[in-house]
Coordinates of C-alpha atoms in Angstrom, one line a residue:
Chain A
M1 CA -20.6 -79.2 27.0
I2 CA -17.1 -78.4 25.4
K3 CA -16.4 -76.6 28.4
R4 CA -16.8 -79.6 30.5
V5 CA -14.5 -81.8 28.1
F6 CA -11.9 -79.1 28.4
A7 CA -12.2 -79.2 32.1
L8 CA -11.7 -83.0 32.1
A9 CA -8.7 -82.8 29.7
L10 CA -7.1 -80.2 32.2
I11 CA -7.6 -82.5 35.1
V12 CA -5.9 -85.4 33.2
V13 CA -3.0 -83.0 32.4
V14 CA -2.5 -82.3 36.0
A15 CA -2.6 -86.0 36.9
F16 CA 0.1 -86.4 34.4
F17 CA 2.0 -83.9 36.3
V18 CA 1.4 -85.1 39.8
F19 CA 1.7 -88.8 39.0
P20 CA 5.7 -88.8 38.9
L21 CA 5.7 -87.2 42.3
F22 CA 3.3 -89.8 43.7
A23 CA 5.2 -92.8 42.4
G24 CA 8.6 -91.4 42.8
I25 CA 8.6 -90.1 46.4
G26 CA 7.4 -93.1 48.2
E27 CA 7.8 -93.2 51.9
R28 CA 11.2 -91.5 52.1
T29 CA 13.3 -90.9 55.0
D30 CA 16.2 -88.7 53.7
L31 CA 16.0 -85.2 52.5
G32 CA 17.6 -83.4 49.5
P33 CA 21.2 -81.9 49.9
V34 CA 20.0 -78.3 50.4
A35 CA 17.4 -79.2 53.2
T36 CA 20.0 -81.5 54.8
A37 CA 22.5 -78.4 54.7
Y38 CA 19.8 -76.0 56.1
L39 CA 18.9 -78.4 59.1
E40 CA 22.6 -79.2 59.8
E41 CA 24.0 -75.7 59.7
G42 CA 21.1 -73.3 60.0
A43 CA 20.3 -73.4 63.7
R44 CA 24.0 -73.0 64.7
A45 CA 24.9 -70.4 62.0
L46 CA 22.1 -68.1 62.6
G47 CA 21.3 -68.9 66.2
A48 CA 17.4 -69.1 65.4
A49 CA 15.7 -72.3 67.0
N50 CA 12.8 -72.4 64.3
L51 CA 14.5 -73.3 61.1
V52 CA 11.3 -72.3 59.0
T53 CA 11.7 -69.0 60.4
A54 CA 15.5 -69.0 59.4
V55 CA 14.6 -69.9 55.8
V56 CA 11.8 -67.5 55.4
V57 CA 13.7 -64.3 56.9
T58 CA 17.3 -65.2 55.8
Y59 CA 18.0 -68.0 53.2
R60 CA 14.8 -67.2 51.1
G61 CA 14.6 -63.6 52.5
L62 CA 14.6 -62.0 49.1
D63 CA 11.7 -64.2 48.2
T64 CA 9.9 -62.8 51.2
L65 CA 10.6 -59.3 50.2
G66 CA 8.9 -60.2 46.8
E67 CA 5.9 -61.7 48.5
V68 CA 5.4 -58.6 50.7
T69 CA 5.5 -56.5 47.5
V70 CA 3.0 -58.8 46.1
L71 CA 0.7 -58.4 48.9
F72 CA 1.1 -54.6 49.0
A73 CA 0.0 -54.7 45.3
A74 CA -2.9 -56.9 45.7
S75 CA -4.2 -54.8 48.9
A76 CA -3.6 -51.6 46.8
G77 CA -5.9 -53.0 44.0
V78 CA -8.6 -53.9 46.5
A79 CA -8.5 -50.4 48.0
L80 CA -8.6 -48.9 44.5
V81 CA -11.6 -51.0 43.3
F82 CA -13.7 -50.6 46.3
G83 CA -12.7 -46.8 46.8
T84 CA -14.4 -46.1 43.6
L85 CA -17.3 -48.2 44.4
A86 CA -17.9 -46.4 47.7
R87 CA -18.2 -43.3 45.8
R88 CA -20.4 -44.5 43.1
S89 CA -23.1 -46.0 45.1
Q90 CA -24.6 -43.0 47.0
V91 CA -27.4 -44.8 48.7
E92 CA -26.0 -46.5 51.7
R93 CA -28.3 -48.6 54.0
R94 CA -28.3 -47.6 57.7
R95 CA -26.4 -50.5 59.5
R96 CA -27.8 -52.1 62.4
P97 CA -25.8 -51.4 65.3
P98 CA -23.9 -54.2 66.9
S99 CA -25.7 -56.4 69.6
E100 CA -24.5 -55.7 73.3
L101 CA -23.1 -59.4 73.4
L102 CA -20.8 -58.6 70.4
E103 CA -19.9 -55.1 71.7
T104 CA -18.8 -56.2 75.2
G105 CA -17.4 -59.2 74.0
A106 CA -15.2 -57.5 71.4
S107 CA -13.9 -54.7 73.8
L108 CA -12.9 -57.4 76.4
L109 CA -11.1 -59.8 73.8
L110 CA -9.4 -57.1 71.9
P111 CA -6.5 -56.3 74.3
I112 CA -5.9 -60.2 74.5
I113 CA -5.8 -60.7 70.7
A114 CA -3.5 -57.8 70.2
T115 CA -1.2 -59.0 73.0
F116 CA -1.1 -62.5 71.3
G117 CA -0.5 -61.2 68.0
V118 CA 2.5 -59.3 69.2
F119 CA 3.7 -62.2 71.3
V120 CA 3.6 -64.6 68.2
F121 CA 5.6 -62.2 65.9
V122 CA 8.1 -61.2 68.7
H123 CA 8.8 -65.2 69.2
G124 CA 8.9 -66.1 65.5
H125 CA 12.4 -67.4 66.0
L126 CA 11.7 -69.6 68.8
T127 CA 8.3 -71.1 68.5
P128 CA 5.9 -72.0 65.5
G129 CA 4.7 -68.4 64.4
G130 CA 6.4 -65.3 63.1
G131 CA 5.5 -62.0 61.2
F132 CA 2.9 -63.6 58.9
Q133 CA 1.0 -65.2 61.5
G134 CA 1.1 -62.5 64.0
G135 CA 0.3 -60.0 61.6
V136 CA -2.7 -62.0 60.6
V137 CA -3.9 -62.3 64.3
V138 CA -3.5 -58.6 64.6
A139 CA -5.7 -57.9 61.5
S140 CA -8.5 -60.2 62.8
G141 CA -8.3 -58.3 66.0
V142 CA -9.1 -55.2 63.9
L143 CA -11.8 -57.0 62.2
L144 CA -13.4 -57.9 65.6
S145 CA -13.2 -54.1 66.6
F146 CA -14.9 -53.2 63.4
L147 CA -17.7 -55.6 63.8
G148 CA -18.2 -54.8 67.7
G149 CA -18.3 -51.0 66.9
T150 CA -15.2 -50.3 68.9
L151 CA -13.4 -48.8 66.1
T152 CA -15.8 -46.4 63.9
H153 CA -13.2 -44.5 61.8
T154 CA -10.4 -46.1 60.2
P155 CA -7.1 -44.6 61.0
H156 CA -6.0 -44.5 57.4
R157 CA -3.1 -42.2 58.1
L158 CA -1.7 -44.4 60.9
L159 CA -2.0 -47.6 58.8
G160 CA -0.3 -45.9 55.9
A161 CA 2.5 -44.6 58.2
L162 CA 3.0 -48.1 59.7
E163 CA 3.3 -49.6 56.4
T164 CA 5.7 -47.4 55.1
V165 CA 7.9 -47.2 58.1
A166 CA 7.9 -51.2 58.2
G167 CA 8.6 -51.6 54.4
A168 CA 11.3 -49.0 54.6
G169 CA 12.9 -50.6 57.7
Y170 CA 12.8 -54.0 56.1
V171 CA 14.7 -52.7 53.0
A172 CA 17.1 -50.8 55.3
I173 CA 18.1 -53.9 57.4
G174 CA 18.5 -55.8 54.3
L175 CA 21.0 -53.0 53.0
L176 CA 22.8 -53.0 56.6
G177 CA 23.4 -56.8 55.9
I178 CA 25.4 -55.9 52.9
W179 CA 27.3 -53.4 54.5
L180 CA 28.0 -55.1 57.9
A181 CA 27.7 -58.8 57.1
A182 CA 27.8 -61.2 54.1
G183 CA 25.1 -60.0 51.9
F184 CA 21.5 -58.5 51.5
L185 CA 19.1 -59.6 54.4
D186 CA 22.0 -61.3 56.3
P187 CA 20.9 -61.0 59.8
R188 CA 24.6 -61.8 61.4
F189 CA 25.6 -58.2 62.0
L190 CA 23.8 -58.3 65.3
P191 CA 25.3 -60.9 68.0
S192 CA 23.4 -64.3 67.3
G193 CA 23.2 -65.1 70.9
E194 CA 22.1 -68.5 72.6
I195 CA 19.7 -70.6 70.8
G196 CA 16.4 -70.6 72.4
S197 CA 16.7 -67.3 74.4
L198 CA 14.6 -64.2 73.3
F199 CA 17.5 -62.2 72.0
S200 CA 19.1 -64.5 69.7
G201 CA 19.2 -65.1 65.8
G202 CA 20.8 -61.8 65.2
A203 CA 18.3 -59.6 63.3
I204 CA 15.9 -62.1 62.5
P205 CA 13.4 -61.0 65.2
L206 CA 13.8 -57.4 64.1
I207 CA 13.0 -58.2 60.3
Y208 CA 10.1 -60.5 61.5
V209 CA 8.7 -57.8 63.7
L210 CA 8.6 -55.4 60.7
V211 CA 7.2 -58.1 58.3
G212 CA 4.3 -58.6 61.1
V213 CA 3.6 -54.8 61.4
K214 CA 3.5 -54.4 57.4
V215 CA 1.3 -57.5 56.8
G216 CA -1.1 -56.5 59.8
A217 CA -1.3 -53.0 58.4
E218 CA -1.9 -54.3 54.9
L219 CA -4.6 -57.0 55.8
S220 CA -6.5 -54.5 58.0
G221 CA -6.5 -52.0 54.9
V222 CA -8.1 -55.0 52.7
I223 CA -10.7 -55.8 55.5
D224 CA -11.5 -52.1 55.9
A225 CA -11.9 -51.7 52.1
M226 CA -14.3 -54.6 51.8
R227 CA -16.6 -54.0 54.7
H228 CA -19.8 -52.1 54.7
R229 CA -19.5 -48.5 55.5
S230 CA -22.4 -46.3 56.7
D231 CA -20.1 -43.6 57.5
V232 CA -18.7 -42.9 54.0
S233 CA -20.3 -40.3 51.9
Chain B
M1 CA 1.2 -91.5 54.7
T2 CA 2.9 -89.2 52.3
Q3 CA 1.4 -90.9 49.2
G4 CA -2.1 -90.6 50.9
L5 CA -1.6 -86.7 51.2
I6 CA -0.5 -86.5 47.6
I7 CA -3.7 -88.2 46.4
L8 CA -5.9 -86.0 48.7
S9 CA -4.0 -82.7 47.3
F10 CA -4.7 -83.9 43.8
A11 CA -8.5 -84.7 44.6
L12 CA -8.8 -81.2 45.8
M13 CA -7.0 -79.8 42.9
A14 CA -9.3 -81.7 40.5
I15 CA -12.4 -80.9 42.5
G16 CA -11.5 -77.2 42.5
M17 CA -10.5 -77.1 38.8
W18 CA -13.8 -78.9 37.8
G19 CA -15.6 -76.0 39.8
L20 CA -13.6 -73.3 38.3
M21 CA -14.5 -74.6 34.7
S22 CA -18.1 -75.8 35.0
R23 CA -19.7 -73.4 37.4
R24 CA -21.4 -70.2 36.3
H25 CA -21.8 -68.2 39.6
L26 CA -19.0 -65.9 40.2
I27 CA -18.6 -66.5 43.9
R28 CA -18.3 -70.4 43.4
I29 CA -15.8 -70.0 40.8
I30 CA -13.6 -68.1 43.2
I31 CA -14.3 -70.7 45.7
G32 CA -13.1 -73.2 43.3
F33 CA -9.8 -71.3 42.7
S34 CA -9.2 -71.3 46.5
L35 CA -9.8 -75.2 46.6
V36 CA -7.1 -75.4 44.0
D37 CA -4.9 -73.2 46.2
T38 CA -5.4 -75.5 49.3
G39 CA -4.7 -78.5 47.0
V40 CA -1.3 -77.1 45.9
H41 CA -0.4 -76.2 49.5
L42 CA -0.9 -79.7 50.5
L43 CA 0.9 -81.1 47.8
L44 CA 3.9 -78.8 48.6
V45 CA 3.9 -79.9 52.4
A46 CA 3.6 -83.7 51.3
V47 CA 6.8 -83.1 49.2
G48 CA 8.7 -81.8 52.2
Y49 CA 7.4 -84.4 54.6
R50 CA 9.7 -87.4 55.5
E51 CA 8.8 -90.6 57.4
S52 CA 7.9 -90.1 61.1
G53 CA 9.5 -86.4 60.7
T54 CA 8.7 -83.5 63.0
A55 CA 8.8 -79.8 62.9
P56 CA 12.4 -78.4 62.4
I57 CA 12.3 -76.5 65.6
V58 CA 15.0 -76.9 68.2
S59 CA 13.5 -77.8 71.8
D60 CA 14.0 -80.1 74.6
R61 CA 12.4 -82.8 72.8
L62 CA 14.4 -82.2 69.5
P63 CA 18.1 -81.1 70.3
L64 CA 20.3 -79.7 67.7
E65 CA 22.0 -83.0 67.0
L66 CA 18.9 -84.8 66.1
L67 CA 17.5 -81.9 63.9
A68 CA 19.1 -83.2 60.5
R69 CA 17.8 -86.7 61.2
R70 CA 14.3 -86.1 62.4
G71 CA 13.4 -82.6 61.0
V72 CA 11.0 -82.4 57.8
D73 CA 12.4 -79.9 55.0
P74 CA 11.9 -76.4 56.0
V75 CA 11.8 -75.0 52.8
P76 CA 8.3 -76.1 51.4
S77 CA 6.9 -75.0 54.8
A78 CA 8.3 -71.4 54.3
L79 CA 7.2 -71.3 50.6
V80 CA 3.5 -72.5 51.6
L81 CA 3.6 -70.0 54.7
T82 CA 4.1 -67.1 52.3
A83 CA 1.8 -68.4 49.6
I84 CA -1.2 -68.8 52.0
V85 CA -0.8 -65.0 52.8
I86 CA -0.7 -64.1 49.2
G87 CA -3.5 -66.4 48.6
L88 CA -5.9 -64.3 50.8
A89 CA -4.8 -61.0 49.1
V90 CA -5.4 -62.4 45.5
T91 CA -8.8 -63.8 46.6
A92 CA -9.8 -60.4 48.0
L93 CA -8.8 -58.9 44.7
M94 CA -10.7 -61.4 42.6
L95 CA -13.8 -60.8 44.8
S96 CA -13.6 -57.0 44.5
F97 CA -13.5 -57.6 40.5
A98 CA -16.4 -60.0 41.1
V99 CA -18.5 -57.1 42.9
R100 CA -17.6 -54.5 40.2
M101 CA -18.5 -57.2 37.4
Y102 CA -22.0 -57.6 39.3
Q103 CA -22.3 -53.8 39.5
R104 CA -21.9 -53.3 35.8
T105 CA -23.6 -56.3 34.2
R106 CA -26.2 -56.8 37.3
S107 CA -25.8 -60.6 36.9
I108 CA -23.9 -62.9 39.1
Y109 CA -23.9 -65.6 36.3
I110 CA -20.6 -65.3 34.2
D111 CA -22.4 -66.4 30.9
K112 CA -24.7 -63.5 31.1
N113 CA -21.7 -61.4 30.6
K114 CA -21.5 -60.8 26.8
E115 CA -18.0 -59.3 26.7
L116 CA -16.5 -62.6 28.0
R117 CA -18.1 -64.9 25.4
W118 CA -15.9 -67.5 23.8
Chain C
M1 CA -3.5 -95.2 63.2
M2 CA -2.2 -91.9 61.4
L3 CA -3.4 -93.3 58.1
V4 CA -6.9 -93.7 59.4
F5 CA -6.7 -90.1 60.6
L6 CA -5.6 -89.0 57.2
A7 CA -8.4 -90.9 55.5
V8 CA -11.1 -89.6 57.7
I9 CA -10.0 -85.9 57.3
G10 CA -9.7 -86.5 53.5
V11 CA -13.1 -87.9 53.2
M12 CA -14.5 -85.0 55.1
M13 CA -12.4 -82.4 53.1
V14 CA -13.6 -83.8 49.7
I15 CA -17.3 -83.8 51.0
A16 CA -17.0 -80.2 52.1
A17 CA -15.4 -79.2 48.8
F18 CA -18.2 -80.7 46.8
V19 CA -20.7 -78.9 49.2
A20 CA -18.8 -75.7 48.4
L21 CA -19.3 -76.0 45.0
Y22 CA -22.8 -77.6 44.8
S23 CA -25.0 -76.3 47.6
R24 CA -27.9 -74.2 46.8
D25 CA -27.2 -71.5 49.6
V26 CA -24.1 -69.3 48.8
V27 CA -23.4 -68.6 52.6
G28 CA -23.5 -72.3 53.2
A29 CA -21.1 -72.8 50.2
I30 CA -18.7 -70.1 51.6
V31 CA -18.6 -71.7 55.2
A32 CA -17.9 -75.0 53.4
A33 CA -15.0 -73.9 51.9
G34 CA -13.8 -72.5 55.5
V35 CA -14.1 -75.9 56.7
V36 CA -12.0 -77.4 53.9
S37 CA -9.2 -74.8 55.0
L38 CA -9.8 -75.8 58.8
L39 CA -9.4 -79.5 58.1
A40 CA -6.2 -78.7 55.9
S41 CA -4.8 -76.9 58.8
L42 CA -5.2 -80.1 61.0
L43 CA -3.2 -82.0 58.4
Y44 CA -0.5 -79.5 58.3
L45 CA 0.0 -79.9 62.1
V46 CA 0.2 -83.6 61.6
F47 CA 2.5 -83.4 58.7
G48 CA 5.3 -81.4 60.8
A49 CA 4.4 -77.9 59.6
P50 CA 3.0 -76.1 62.6
D51 CA 3.8 -72.8 61.2
V52 CA 1.9 -73.5 58.2
A53 CA -0.9 -74.8 60.3
M54 CA -1.0 -71.5 62.3
T55 CA -1.4 -69.5 59.1
E56 CA -3.8 -71.7 57.6
A57 CA -6.2 -71.7 60.7
A58 CA -5.9 -68.0 61.0
I59 CA -6.1 -67.1 57.2
G60 CA -7.7 -69.8 55.4
S61 CA -10.6 -70.5 57.7
A62 CA -11.1 -67.0 59.3
L63 CA -10.1 -64.1 57.3
T64 CA -10.7 -65.7 53.9
T65 CA -14.5 -66.6 55.1
V66 CA -14.9 -63.1 56.2
V67 CA -13.7 -61.6 53.1
F68 CA -16.2 -63.8 50.9
L69 CA -18.9 -62.9 53.3
F70 CA -18.3 -59.2 52.9
A71 CA -18.1 -59.5 49.3
W72 CA -21.2 -61.4 49.0
S73 CA -23.1 -58.8 51.2
R74 CA -21.9 -56.1 48.9
I75 CA -23.3 -57.8 46.0
R76 CA -26.7 -58.4 47.8
E77 CA -26.7 -54.7 48.7
I78 CA -26.1 -53.5 45.1
A79 CA -28.9 -55.9 44.2
S80 CA -31.4 -54.6 46.6
H81 CA -31.3 -51.2 45.9
G82 CA -29.7 -48.7 43.5
E83 CA -30.7 -48.3 39.8
R84 CA -32.2 -51.5 38.2
R85 CA -31.5 -52.4 34.8
D86 CA -31.9 -56.2 34.8
E87 CA -34.2 -57.6 37.3
E88 CA -32.1 -60.5 38.7
V89 CA -31.5 -60.6 42.3
P90 CA -29.2 -63.5 43.2
E91 CA -30.5 -66.0 45.4

């Protein structure tokens, strides 16, 4: 009973914080000075057609580095918890093999999904999408191959190597920005090219590809740690 | 339009918080958390929206000159983008703790766990 | 027109959220939580954030649901065998 009263009180407090936003924002047509500056200058200064990508990779690039670190910590935590779990429970039920439909469908769709994932993170600066979305698409392809039985043993060493190389490359490109351009994670040390072409935006596509590889490898690791395994001892 | 989205996001946050506090089943508590997550993301997108705005991406329909007058705020979009990915990892971490808790206490109901009484 | 769309999607989201918290069946609750995310991704698309819509559709409604189902089947597996201390198998 006291818990429910407490919950209602908490909801009222949140309402108290949300109401000024609701009353003050109205139907606005103009944006704040920072957003206007990004929209006016961003595309021309960086050569990236997708402004969201420009903000994620460049203007708030340090935040993105932090978020990738949080992602790494969380996936390491999942692997830690489930790693000990797999060793403790000795009795493992034999899994039913995947049906023929799932098996054939998975092996048919897998190359298409992987290609689409790579497409999404290579074109992150031109169209909606980018490293995070592409990495997730690749991870769902890995999930499908686990379910369909295409991939029976997890390539732990490959995943670890990809993660390490992508993370180190991300920081290295950031440091190159200090050395060759204006500051950390400044992508303008490569020619910015023409807006809308594939090779544009300086180092933005390069950084986003590395983010995509890292996110894909980490989420594949999370999925692999959480699924049932009949092959672990 | 924007105000409607703010009301909806508050409704989702309230339902999620209610579930977080009043449910006893571990999985449902985590579902409540993910509902709060979705509500906060919707609130951020609503804050970045402008009337009849469009995605801030240069294309044939939206040339460079019109961008500052038509495009929505890119900063909340960027924040929500990364927050969703982090949300998945945090949810997975919570679920793995839930599995461990079940393994220890053999009960999916949180109030059966004597160590967490308050 | 847009307001009607927002209202319809919003009502569906609220109903799905209540189903996710109150349905008897845990798998049904997990799927209802995925439905909330999928409808949210439609709203992001309408509100000028296609990047967010893609992420939410891929993560919120696909991978999160799968991760929940994996964890639930792990719990069921621990419940069905292994040493028993307290005879409580979740429904």
